[in-house]
């Protein structure tokens, strides 16, 4: 599955447009991770645990996006973007949500133009 942030691909033509496709992943850190993150934040340290979780969640969202596009019959996703947010699922359990979205398409090579001899 090819995933592009651009709206078109040079040398390729959209043969079929399947519409918008999403890949969403929601995660939270465990109690130990949250506690260590709070201690690090108190001293102004880098939030490496949170950074790792966000990177993994982003990669999973892209993977899910590709799988969902493939299930529609697409071979590519164009104009891929991310959206993210946090929400409290109750009892102070903060959840991180990342959504990757774009347009699922089937791309084919654009025929080369031939010039008469």
Short mmCIF file of N, CA and C in Angstrom, two decimals, residues 6-116:
data_model
loop_
_atom_site.label_atom_id
_atom_site.label_comp_id
_atom_site.label_asym_id
_atom_site.label_seq_id
_atom_site.Cartn_x
_atom_site.Cartn_y
_atom_site.Cartn_z
N UNK A 6 0.54 13.90 -0.76
CA UNK A 6 0.17 14.75 -1.90
C UNK A 6 -1.19 14.33 -2.45
N UNK A 7 -1.79 15.20 -3.25
CA UNK A 7 -3.10 14.92 -3.84
C UNK A 7 -3.01 14.21 -5.18
N UNK A 8 -1.81 14.10 -5.71
CA UNK A 8 -1.61 13.38 -6.97
C UNK A 8 -0.20 12.81 -6.96
N UNK A 9 0.04 11.88 -7.90
CA UNK A 9 1.35 11.25 -8.02
C UNK A 9 1.80 11.39 -9.47
N UNK A 10 2.93 12.04 -9.73
CA UNK A 10 3.40 12.20 -11.10
C UNK A 10 3.50 10.84 -11.81
N UNK A 11 2.99 10.81 -13.04
CA UNK A 11 3.04 9.59 -13.84
C UNK A 11 1.94 8.60 -13.54
N UNK A 12 1.04 8.96 -12.62
CA UNK A 12 -0.05 8.06 -12.24
C UNK A 12 -1.39 8.77 -12.42
N UNK A 13 -2.41 7.98 -12.72
CA UNK A 13 -3.77 8.49 -12.90
C UNK A 13 -4.69 7.74 -11.94
N UNK A 14 -5.65 8.46 -11.38
CA UNK A 14 -6.64 7.81 -10.52
C UNK A 14 -7.65 7.09 -11.41
N UNK A 15 -7.66 5.77 -11.31
CA UNK A 15 -8.63 4.98 -12.07
C UNK A 15 -9.95 4.87 -11.31
N UNK A 16 -9.86 4.78 -9.99
CA UNK A 16 -11.07 4.70 -9.17
C UNK A 16 -10.83 5.39 -7.84
N UNK A 17 -11.82 6.18 -7.41
CA UNK A 17 -11.76 6.88 -6.14
C UNK A 17 -12.75 6.20 -5.19
N UNK A 18 -12.25 5.68 -4.07
CA UNK A 18 -13.10 4.99 -3.11
C UNK A 18 -13.59 5.90 -2.00
N UNK A 19 -13.13 7.14 -1.97
CA UNK A 19 -13.56 8.08 -0.95
C UNK A 19 -12.63 8.11 0.26
N UNK A 20 -13.12 8.76 1.29
CA UNK A 20 -12.32 8.96 2.50
C UNK A 20 -12.17 7.65 3.26
N UNK A 21 -10.96 7.44 3.76
CA UNK A 21 -10.66 6.25 4.56
C UNK A 21 -9.93 6.70 5.82
N UNK A 22 -10.15 5.97 6.91
CA UNK A 22 -9.59 6.35 8.20
C UNK A 22 -8.83 5.19 8.83
N UNK A 23 -7.92 5.52 9.70
CA UNK A 23 -7.27 4.56 10.59
C UNK A 23 -7.13 5.24 11.94
N UNK A 24 -7.84 4.74 12.93
CA UNK A 24 -7.84 5.38 14.25
C UNK A 24 -7.34 4.41 15.31
N UNK A 25 -6.49 4.91 16.18
CA UNK A 25 -5.97 4.12 17.30
C UNK A 25 -6.08 4.97 18.57
N UNK A 26 -6.55 4.34 19.64
CA UNK A 26 -6.67 5.01 20.93
C UNK A 26 -5.86 4.20 21.94
N UNK A 27 -5.01 4.89 22.69
CA UNK A 27 -4.16 4.22 23.68
C UNK A 27 -4.02 5.08 24.92
N UNK A 28 -3.63 4.41 26.00
CA UNK A 28 -3.27 5.14 27.22
C UNK A 28 -2.02 4.49 27.80
N UNK A 29 -1.29 5.25 28.57
CA UNK A 29 -0.12 4.69 29.27
C UNK A 29 -0.60 3.98 30.52
N UNK A 30 0.17 2.99 30.94
CA UNK A 30 -0.18 2.29 32.17
C UNK A 30 0.15 3.17 33.38
N UNK A 31 -0.23 2.72 34.56
CA UNK A 31 -0.06 3.50 35.78
C UNK A 31 1.41 3.85 36.02
N UNK A 32 2.31 2.90 35.83
CA UNK A 32 3.74 3.16 36.04
C UNK A 32 4.24 4.22 35.06
N UNK A 33 3.86 4.09 33.79
CA UNK A 33 4.28 5.05 32.77
C UNK A 33 3.77 6.45 33.07
N UNK A 34 2.51 6.55 33.50
CA UNK A 34 1.95 7.86 33.84
C UNK A 34 2.67 8.47 35.04
N UNK A 35 2.95 7.64 36.05
CA UNK A 35 3.63 8.13 37.25
C UNK A 35 5.03 8.64 36.92
N UNK A 36 5.78 7.85 36.15
CA UNK A 36 7.13 8.27 35.76
C UNK A 36 7.07 9.53 34.89
N UNK A 37 6.08 9.61 34.01
CA UNK A 37 5.91 10.80 33.18
C UNK A 37 5.62 12.03 34.02
N UNK A 38 4.78 11.86 35.06
CA UNK A 38 4.46 12.99 35.94
C UNK A 38 5.69 13.46 36.71
N UNK A 39 6.51 12.52 37.16
CA UNK A 39 7.75 12.89 37.87
C UNK A 39 8.69 13.63 36.92
N UNK A 40 8.85 13.11 35.72
CA UNK A 40 9.72 13.75 34.72
C UNK A 40 9.21 15.15 34.38
N UNK A 41 7.88 15.28 34.23
CA UNK A 41 7.29 16.58 33.89
C UNK A 41 7.52 17.59 35.01
N UNK A 42 7.45 17.13 36.25
CA UNK A 42 7.66 18.01 37.39
C UNK A 42 9.04 18.66 37.35
N UNK A 43 10.04 17.90 36.90
CA UNK A 43 11.41 18.42 36.83
C UNK A 43 11.75 19.00 35.46
N UNK A 44 10.77 19.08 34.58
CA UNK A 44 10.99 19.68 33.26
C UNK A 44 11.70 18.78 32.28
N UNK A 45 11.64 17.49 32.51
CA UNK A 45 12.34 16.54 31.64
C UNK A 45 11.57 16.20 30.38
N UNK A 46 12.29 15.56 29.48
CA UNK A 46 11.70 15.11 28.21
C UNK A 46 10.75 13.95 28.49
N UNK A 47 9.64 13.93 27.84
CA UNK A 47 8.63 12.90 28.03
C UNK A 47 8.85 11.76 27.05
N UNK A 48 9.94 11.00 27.25
CA UNK A 48 10.29 9.95 26.29
C UNK A 48 9.25 8.85 26.23
N UNK A 49 8.62 8.51 27.35
CA UNK A 49 7.57 7.49 27.33
C UNK A 49 6.38 7.93 26.50
N UNK A 50 5.96 9.19 26.67
CA UNK A 50 4.85 9.72 25.89
C UNK A 50 5.23 9.81 24.41
N UNK A 51 6.45 10.25 24.14
CA UNK A 51 6.91 10.36 22.75
C UNK A 51 6.88 9.00 22.07
N UNK A 52 7.37 7.99 22.76
CA UNK A 52 7.37 6.63 22.21
C UNK A 52 5.95 6.17 21.94
N UNK A 53 5.04 6.41 22.90
CA UNK A 53 3.65 5.98 22.73
C UNK A 53 3.00 6.69 21.54
N UNK A 54 3.22 7.99 21.41
CA UNK A 54 2.64 8.74 20.30
C UNK A 54 3.18 8.24 18.97
N UNK A 55 4.48 8.00 18.88
CA UNK A 55 5.07 7.49 17.63
C UNK A 55 4.51 6.12 17.27
N UNK A 56 4.40 5.23 18.25
CA UNK A 56 3.85 3.90 18.00
C UNK A 56 2.38 4.00 17.57
N UNK A 57 1.62 4.86 18.25
CA UNK A 57 0.21 5.03 17.93
C UNK A 57 0.04 5.59 16.53
N UNK A 58 0.87 6.56 16.16
CA UNK A 58 0.83 7.13 14.81
C UNK A 58 1.10 6.05 13.76
N UNK A 59 2.14 5.23 13.99
CA UNK A 59 2.47 4.17 13.04
C UNK A 59 1.33 3.15 12.92
N UNK A 60 0.69 2.83 14.04
CA UNK A 60 -0.44 1.91 14.01
C UNK A 60 -1.62 2.50 13.26
N UNK A 61 -1.86 3.80 13.43
CA UNK A 61 -2.96 4.46 12.71
C UNK A 61 -2.71 4.42 11.20
N UNK A 62 -1.45 4.65 10.79
CA UNK A 62 -1.13 4.57 9.35
C UNK A 62 -1.30 3.15 8.83
N UNK A 63 -0.91 2.17 9.61
CA UNK A 63 -1.07 0.78 9.21
C UNK A 63 -2.55 0.42 9.05
N UNK A 64 -3.36 0.87 10.01
CA UNK A 64 -4.80 0.63 9.93
C UNK A 64 -5.41 1.35 8.73
N UNK A 65 -4.94 2.56 8.46
CA UNK A 65 -5.40 3.31 7.29
C UNK A 65 -5.14 2.51 6.02
N UNK A 66 -3.92 1.99 5.88
CA UNK A 66 -3.58 1.20 4.70
C UNK A 66 -4.42 -0.06 4.59
N UNK A 67 -4.64 -0.74 5.70
CA UNK A 67 -5.46 -1.96 5.69
C UNK A 67 -6.90 -1.66 5.30
N UNK A 68 -7.44 -0.57 5.83
CA UNK A 68 -8.82 -0.20 5.49
C UNK A 68 -8.96 0.19 4.03
N UNK A 69 -7.96 0.88 3.49
CA UNK A 69 -7.98 1.25 2.07
C UNK A 69 -7.89 0.00 1.20
N UNK A 70 -7.01 -0.92 1.57
CA UNK A 70 -6.84 -2.15 0.81
C UNK A 70 -8.13 -2.98 0.81
N UNK A 71 -8.84 -2.99 1.93
CA UNK A 71 -10.11 -3.73 2.02
C UNK A 71 -11.15 -3.18 1.05
N UNK A 72 -11.04 -1.91 0.69
CA UNK A 72 -11.96 -1.30 -0.28
C UNK A 72 -11.57 -1.61 -1.72
N UNK A 73 -10.34 -2.10 -1.92
CA UNK A 73 -9.84 -2.36 -3.26
C UNK A 73 -8.85 -1.33 -3.75
N UNK A 74 -8.44 -0.43 -2.87
CA UNK A 74 -7.49 0.63 -3.24
C UNK A 74 -6.06 0.09 -3.22
N UNK A 75 -5.20 0.74 -4.00
CA UNK A 75 -3.77 0.41 -3.94
C UNK A 75 -2.94 1.59 -3.44
N UNK A 76 -3.63 2.69 -3.08
CA UNK A 76 -2.93 3.88 -2.58
C UNK A 76 -3.89 4.75 -1.78
N UNK A 77 -3.30 5.61 -0.96
CA UNK A 77 -4.04 6.64 -0.25
C UNK A 77 -3.38 7.97 -0.58
N UNK A 78 -4.19 8.93 -1.00
CA UNK A 78 -3.70 10.27 -1.32
C UNK A 78 -4.13 11.25 -0.24
N UNK A 79 -3.41 12.36 -0.14
CA UNK A 79 -3.73 13.46 0.77
C UNK A 79 -3.85 13.00 2.22
N UNK A 80 -2.95 12.11 2.64
CA UNK A 80 -2.99 11.59 4.01
C UNK A 80 -2.65 12.70 5.00
N UNK A 81 -3.43 12.74 6.06
CA UNK A 81 -3.23 13.71 7.13
C UNK A 81 -3.43 12.99 8.46
N UNK A 82 -3.00 13.65 9.54
CA UNK A 82 -3.21 13.14 10.89
C UNK A 82 -4.08 14.10 11.67
N UNK A 83 -4.82 13.56 12.61
CA UNK A 83 -5.54 14.35 13.61
C UNK A 83 -5.28 13.65 14.93
N UNK A 84 -5.13 14.40 15.99
CA UNK A 84 -4.88 13.77 17.28
C UNK A 84 -5.57 14.54 18.38
N UNK A 85 -5.76 13.86 19.48
CA UNK A 85 -6.38 14.50 20.62
C UNK A 85 -6.29 13.61 21.85
N UNK A 86 -6.69 14.17 22.95
CA UNK A 86 -6.73 13.43 24.21
C UNK A 86 -8.12 13.57 24.79
N UNK A 87 -8.51 12.56 25.56
CA UNK A 87 -9.76 12.66 26.30
C UNK A 87 -9.64 11.83 27.57
N UNK A 88 -10.44 12.20 28.55
CA UNK A 88 -10.45 11.50 29.83
C UNK A 88 -11.53 10.44 29.76
N UNK A 89 -11.13 9.18 29.87
CA UNK A 89 -12.10 8.09 29.79
C UNK A 89 -12.72 7.79 31.16
N UNK A 90 -12.40 8.58 32.13
CA UNK A 90 -12.94 8.40 33.48
C UNK A 90 -11.84 8.03 34.45
N UNK A 91 -12.03 8.39 35.70
CA UNK A 91 -11.06 8.10 36.76
C UNK A 91 -9.67 8.65 36.45
N UNK A 92 -9.60 9.73 35.70
CA UNK A 92 -8.30 10.34 35.40
C UNK A 92 -7.47 9.58 34.40
N UNK A 93 -8.08 8.64 33.70
CA UNK A 93 -7.35 7.85 32.69
C UNK A 93 -7.37 8.60 31.36
N UNK A 94 -6.27 9.25 31.04
CA UNK A 94 -6.17 10.05 29.83
C UNK A 94 -5.84 9.15 28.65
N UNK A 95 -6.65 9.24 27.62
CA UNK A 95 -6.47 8.43 26.41
C UNK A 95 -5.94 9.33 25.29
N UNK A 96 -5.02 8.80 24.50
CA UNK A 96 -4.45 9.49 23.34
C UNK A 96 -5.07 8.87 22.09
N UNK A 97 -5.65 9.71 21.25
CA UNK A 97 -6.26 9.24 20.00
C UNK A 97 -5.51 9.84 18.82
N UNK A 98 -5.15 9.00 17.86
CA UNK A 98 -4.56 9.49 16.62
C UNK A 98 -5.32 8.87 15.46
N UNK A 99 -5.74 9.72 14.54
CA UNK A 99 -6.43 9.27 13.33
C UNK A 99 -5.62 9.69 12.12
N UNK A 100 -5.37 8.72 11.25
CA UNK A 100 -4.77 9.00 9.95
C UNK A 100 -5.92 8.91 8.95
N UNK A 101 -6.00 9.87 8.04
CA UNK A 101 -7.09 9.83 7.06
C UNK A 101 -6.60 10.33 5.72
N UNK A 102 -7.31 9.94 4.68
CA UNK A 102 -6.95 10.35 3.33
C UNK A 102 -7.97 9.82 2.35
N UNK A 103 -7.64 9.88 1.08
CA UNK A 103 -8.52 9.41 0.02
C UNK A 103 -7.99 8.10 -0.54
N UNK A 104 -8.81 7.05 -0.44
CA UNK A 104 -8.43 5.74 -0.97
C UNK A 104 -8.67 5.73 -2.47
N UNK A 105 -7.66 5.34 -3.24
CA UNK A 105 -7.76 5.35 -4.70
C UNK A 105 -7.08 4.12 -5.28
N UNK A 106 -7.41 3.85 -6.54
CA UNK A 106 -6.68 2.84 -7.31
C UNK A 106 -5.93 3.60 -8.39
N UNK A 107 -4.60 3.58 -8.31
CA UNK A 107 -3.75 4.31 -9.25
C UNK A 107 -3.24 3.38 -10.35
N UNK A 108 -3.16 3.93 -11.56
CA UNK A 108 -2.55 3.23 -12.68
C UNK A 108 -1.55 4.18 -13.33
N UNK A 109 -0.57 3.60 -14.00
CA UNK A 109 0.41 4.43 -14.71
C UNK A 109 -0.28 5.19 -15.84
N UNK A 110 0.07 6.46 -15.98
CA UNK A 110 -0.43 7.26 -17.08
C UNK A 110 0.28 6.81 -18.34
N UNK A 111 -0.47 6.46 -19.39
CA UNK A 111 0.19 6.03 -20.63
C UNK A 111 1.10 7.14 -21.17
N UNK A 112 2.27 6.76 -21.62
CA UNK A 112 3.20 7.73 -22.21
C UNK A 112 2.63 8.21 -23.53
N UNK A 113 2.76 9.50 -23.74
CA UNK A 113 2.29 10.05 -25.02
C UNK A 113 3.25 9.66 -26.12
N UNK A 114 2.69 9.24 -27.22
CA UNK A 114 3.53 8.90 -28.38
C UNK A 114 3.36 9.99 -29.43
N UNK A 115 4.44 10.31 -30.08
CA UNK A 115 4.39 11.31 -31.14
C UNK A 115 4.59 10.61 -32.48
N UNK A 116 3.83 11.02 -33.47
CA UNK A 116 3.99 10.40 -34.79
C UNK A 116 5.37 10.69 -35.37
#
